[in-house]
Coordinates of C-alpha atoms and ligand atoms in Angstrom, one line a residue:
M104 CA 246.4 65.5 118.0
E105 CA 245.0 68.2 120.9
A106 CA 245.4 71.9 119.4
R107 CA 247.8 74.4 121.4
L108 CA 246.4 77.8 122.9
R109 CA 247.8 80.3 120.7
P110 CA 249.3 83.2 122.2
T111 CA 247.6 86.1 121.7
T112 CA 249.6 89.4 122.7
R113 CA 252.4 91.2 120.9
G114 CA 255.1 92.6 123.5
P115 CA 257.3 95.1 123.3
A116 CA 261.3 93.7 121.9
A117 CA 263.5 95.0 124.8
P118 CA 261.8 96.3 128.0
H119 CA 263.8 98.0 131.1
T120 CA 262.0 96.6 133.3
V121 CA 259.9 93.3 133.3
I122 CA 257.5 93.1 136.1
L123 CA 255.7 89.8 137.1
T124 CA 252.0 90.1 138.6
G125 CA 250.3 87.0 140.7
A126 CA 246.9 86.2 142.1
G127 CA 248.0 89.0 145.3
L128 CA 247.6 91.7 143.0
S129 CA 244.1 91.4 142.1
A130 CA 243.1 90.0 145.4
E131 CA 242.1 93.6 146.5
S132 CA 239.9 93.6 143.6
G133 CA 237.7 90.7 145.8
L134 CA 239.3 88.1 143.3
G135 CA 240.5 84.8 144.9
T136 CA 244.3 83.9 145.5
F137 CA 245.1 80.2 145.5
R138 CA 247.1 79.1 148.2
D139 CA 245.9 81.8 151.0
A140 CA 244.1 80.5 154.0
Q141 CA 240.9 80.7 151.8
G142 CA 242.5 80.3 148.7
L143 CA 240.8 79.2 145.3
W144 CA 243.1 75.6 146.3
S145 CA 241.5 75.3 149.6
R146 CA 238.2 74.7 148.7
Y147 CA 238.7 72.8 144.9
N148 CA 240.7 70.1 143.6
L149 CA 243.1 71.4 141.4
D150 CA 243.3 68.3 139.8
D151 CA 239.8 68.2 138.7
V152 CA 239.6 71.6 137.9
A153 CA 243.0 72.9 136.4
T154 CA 244.3 69.9 134.3
P155 CA 243.1 68.8 131.0
E156 CA 243.0 65.1 132.5
G157 CA 240.0 66.8 134.9
F158 CA 238.3 68.4 132.0
A159 CA 238.4 65.1 130.0
R160 CA 236.6 63.1 133.2
D161 CA 234.2 66.4 133.7
P162 CA 233.9 69.3 131.6
A163 CA 230.6 70.3 133.1
L164 CA 232.3 70.4 136.4
V165 CA 235.7 72.7 134.9
H166 CA 233.2 74.7 133.1
A167 CA 231.3 75.6 136.0
F168 CA 234.6 76.7 137.8
Y169 CA 235.3 78.8 135.1
N170 CA 232.1 80.3 134.8
A171 CA 231.9 81.5 138.3
R172 CA 235.2 83.2 138.1
R173 CA 234.6 84.4 134.6
A174 CA 231.2 86.0 136.2
Q175 CA 233.2 87.3 139.4
C176 CA 235.7 89.0 137.1
L177 CA 233.0 91.2 135.2
T178 CA 232.2 92.7 138.6
A179 CA 236.1 93.2 139.6
Q180 CA 237.4 96.5 139.4
P181 CA 241.0 97.4 138.8
N182 CA 242.3 98.5 142.4
P183 CA 245.3 101.1 142.9
A184 CA 247.9 98.9 142.3
H185 CA 246.8 97.8 138.3
L186 CA 246.0 101.4 137.8
A187 CA 249.8 102.5 139.2
L188 CA 251.5 100.2 136.5
A189 CA 249.1 101.4 133.9
R190 CA 250.2 105.1 135.2
L191 CA 254.1 103.9 135.3
E192 CA 253.7 102.1 131.6
S193 CA 252.0 105.8 129.8
A194 CA 255.6 107.4 131.7
W195 CA 257.9 104.4 130.1
G196 CA 256.1 103.1 127.2
D197 CA 257.3 100.0 125.8
R198 CA 260.2 100.0 128.6
L199 CA 258.1 98.5 130.7
L200 CA 256.8 94.8 130.3
I201 CA 254.4 93.1 132.5
V202 CA 253.9 89.4 132.4
T203 CA 250.7 87.9 134.5
Q204 CA 250.2 84.4 135.5
N205 CA 246.3 86.1 136.1
V206 CA 243.7 85.3 133.9
D207 CA 241.8 88.1 134.7
D208 CA 241.7 91.3 132.7
L209 CA 242.2 94.0 135.3
H210 CA 245.0 95.0 133.9
E211 CA 244.1 95.9 130.8
R212 CA 240.4 97.6 132.1
A213 CA 243.1 99.6 134.2
G214 CA 245.0 101.0 131.1
S215 CA 247.8 98.5 130.8
L216 CA 248.4 97.6 126.7
R217 CA 251.9 95.5 127.2
V218 CA 250.7 92.7 129.3
L219 CA 251.6 88.9 128.6
H220 CA 249.3 86.7 129.9
M221 CA 251.2 83.7 130.2
H222 CA 248.6 81.7 131.8
G223 CA 246.3 82.6 129.5
R224 CA 242.7 84.6 129.5
L225 CA 239.5 84.1 131.2
N226 CA 237.7 85.9 128.6
E227 CA 238.8 83.8 125.9
A228 CA 237.5 80.4 124.4
F229 CA 239.6 77.9 122.6
C230 CA 238.9 75.1 120.5
N231 CA 240.8 72.0 121.0
Q232 CA 240.3 70.5 117.7
C233 CA 240.7 73.3 115.3
G234 CA 242.8 76.0 117.7
D235 CA 240.5 78.9 116.7
H236 CA 240.0 81.5 119.9
W237 CA 237.0 83.8 120.1
P238 CA 235.8 85.9 123.3
A239 CA 234.5 84.0 125.6
P240 CA 230.7 83.9 126.5
V241 CA 230.3 84.8 130.6
E242 CA 228.8 81.0 130.5
M243 CA 230.4 78.4 128.8
A244 CA 229.5 74.9 128.3
A245 CA 230.4 71.4 127.0
S246 CA 227.9 71.4 124.7
D247 CA 229.1 74.6 123.1
R248 CA 230.3 74.2 119.1
C249 CA 233.2 76.0 118.0
P250 CA 232.0 78.6 115.4
T251 CA 234.7 77.4 112.9
C252 CA 234.7 73.9 112.7
R253 CA 231.8 73.4 114.6
A254 CA 233.5 70.6 117.2
Q255 CA 231.9 70.2 120.5
A256 CA 235.7 70.2 122.0
T257 CA 235.5 73.9 123.2
R258 CA 237.2 75.3 126.4
P259 CA 238.3 78.6 128.2
A260 CA 241.8 79.3 127.2
V261 CA 243.6 79.2 130.0
V262 CA 246.9 77.0 130.9
W263 CA 246.4 73.8 133.2
F264 CA 248.9 72.4 135.0
G265 CA 250.4 69.9 132.6
E266 CA 250.1 72.4 129.7
T267 CA 253.0 74.8 128.4
P268 CA 252.5 78.3 129.5
L269 CA 252.2 81.2 127.0
H270 CA 254.9 83.5 125.7
L271 CA 257.8 82.3 127.1
D272 CA 260.6 82.9 124.0
Q273 CA 259.0 86.6 124.4
I274 CA 259.5 86.2 128.2
A275 CA 263.2 84.8 128.4
S276 CA 264.5 86.9 125.8
A277 CA 262.8 90.2 128.0
I278 CA 264.1 89.1 131.3
S279 CA 267.9 88.2 130.2
G280 CA 267.8 91.9 128.7
C281 CA 266.0 93.8 131.5
Q282 CA 267.7 95.8 134.1
H283 CA 265.0 95.7 136.6
F284 CA 263.0 92.7 137.7
V285 CA 260.1 93.2 140.1
A286 CA 257.2 90.6 141.6
I287 CA 254.3 91.4 142.5
G288 CA 251.3 89.2 144.5
T289 CA 253.0 85.8 143.7
S290 CA 253.6 83.1 145.9
G291 CA 256.6 81.8 143.5
Q292 CA 255.3 78.1 143.4
V293 CA 254.6 77.9 140.2
Y294 CA 256.9 77.3 137.5
P295 CA 258.3 78.7 135.2
A296 CA 257.4 81.7 136.8
A297 CA 258.8 80.8 140.1
A298 CA 262.7 80.8 138.6
F299 CA 262.5 84.1 136.2
V300 CA 263.9 86.2 139.3
Q301 CA 266.7 83.9 139.4
E302 CA 267.2 84.2 135.5
A303 CA 266.7 88.0 136.0
A304 CA 269.8 88.5 138.8
A305 CA 271.8 86.1 136.6
A306 CA 271.3 88.3 133.7
G307 CA 272.4 91.0 135.7
A308 CA 269.2 93.1 136.6
T309 CA 267.9 94.3 139.9
T310 CA 265.4 92.5 141.6
L311 CA 262.4 93.5 143.9
E312 CA 259.3 91.4 145.2
L313 CA 256.1 93.8 146.7
N314 CA 254.2 90.8 148.5
L315 CA 252.1 90.7 151.5
D316 CA 254.3 87.9 152.9
R317 CA 257.3 85.9 152.7
S318 CA 257.0 83.9 149.6
D319 CA 259.2 80.7 148.2
I320 CA 261.3 83.1 146.3
T321 CA 261.6 85.7 148.8
P322 CA 265.3 85.0 149.4
Y323 CA 266.4 85.3 145.6
F324 CA 265.5 89.2 145.8
D325 CA 267.9 92.0 146.6
D326 CA 264.9 94.3 147.9
V327 CA 261.7 92.7 149.6
R328 CA 258.5 95.3 150.8
R329 CA 255.8 94.0 152.7
G330 CA 252.0 95.2 152.6
P331 CA 248.9 95.2 150.9
A332 CA 249.8 95.9 146.3
S333 CA 247.1 98.5 146.7
T334 CA 249.3 100.9 148.8
L335 CA 252.9 99.2 148.0
V336 CA 252.4 99.9 144.1
P337 CA 251.2 102.8 144.1
S338 CA 254.0 104.3 146.3
W339 CA 256.7 102.3 144.6
V340 CA 256.1 104.0 141.0
D341 CA 255.4 107.4 142.8
E342 CA 259.0 106.8 143.6
V343 CA 260.4 105.6 140.4
L344 CA 258.4 108.4 138.6
G345 CA 259.6 111.0 140.9
G346 CA 263.5 110.2 140.4
S347 CA 264.1 108.9 143.6
P348 CA 266.3 105.7 142.7
A349 CA 264.2 103.9 145.3
H350 CA 265.0 100.3 143.7
G351 CA 268.4 100.7 142.1
D352 CA 269.2 103.2 139.5
S353 CA 265.9 105.3 138.4
P354 CA 265.1 103.7 134.5
Ligands
OAD1597 P1 249.3 82.3 145.1 O1 247.7 82.4 145.8 O2 249.7 81.1 144.8 O3 249.9 83.7 145.5 C1 249.4 84.9 145.8 C2 250.5 85.9 146.7 O4 250.2 86.8 146.8 C3 250.5 84.9 148.0 O5 252.3 85.0 148.5 C4 250.1 86.1 148.8 O6 250.8 86.2 150.3 C5 250.1 87.2 148.0 N1 249.1 88.5 148.5 C6 247.4 87.9 148.7 N2 247.1 89.1 149.1 C7 247.7 90.2 148.9 C8 247.7 91.6 148.7 N3 246.6 92.4 149.1 N4 248.8 92.4 148.2 C9 250.2 91.7 148.0 N5 249.8 90.3 148.0 C10 249.4 89.6 148.2 O7 249.0 83.1 143.5 P2 249.8 83.1 142.4 O8 251.1 83.3 143.2 O9 249.7 83.9 141.6 O10 247.8 79.0 137.5 O11 249.9 81.4 141.8 C11 250.2 81.2 140.7 C12 249.4 80.0 139.8 O12 249.3 79.4 140.9 C13 248.1 80.6 139.5 O13 248.3 81.7 138.3 C14 247.4 79.5 139.0 C15 247.6 79.4 140.5 O14 247.7 77.9 140.3 C16 247.2 78.1 137.2 O15 246.2 78.0 137.3 C17 247.7 77.2 136.3

């Protein structure tokens, strides 16, 4: 039986505001999005590089794909949007929870502590045989052995299509109890994250989308702002920290 990915981050119990982030947040750090015209899924076949079946067929190809993304991540820097969210967390503490679909570590490098990586992390490796996790080397290979059980069954600790995202219980509980839900830089095409806005609204939260373009889930938000994350996010954070209730009641 395949060992399961293990959640590695504990989050707070009762956040006031839940922020869902996607690839658009890291776009201005130079990391590619998935579904834009030049996005990763226009250049790679998702079934080949982001499914357990693709990995079973050609692990070298999948490792090459994630090795390239890991190397790119190492040279990328958090942009003003990541930094603004870290500033918000400094002010709000555990009243804020970031749920990210991103596998990069730019939230953490910006200073955010309360981040749930629902699609896993590029900088972590995982053994399909024994379930152990460890920091990923920059270059992973199919011949790598697990440091614990020595099996040649190592993989990036990212969630592939057909696998269950991480932290879902914690995320569901946070969304059902939050008062504000904000989505930043996500196309709303991948579930379960795409359903979070409706779940938050059903639980009574106000909802805000900050995105460059219209997304598939735009109709479900109370408030929508268009533009690049590097300007939209700092300006929204200034508003909520400055006390002007730009998005519902000031938390
Ligand atoms: P997508 O590539 O699907 O969507 C990125 C969104 O960000 C789009 O709506 C863009 O308009 C927007 N965007 C682009 N640049 C932006 C910028 N500078 N500022 C603000 N918004 C910008 O990425 P995700 O929605 O994150 O999953 O994709 C979700 C999941 O699909 C990923 O986690 C990944 C992918 O397949 C897995 O690999 C499991």
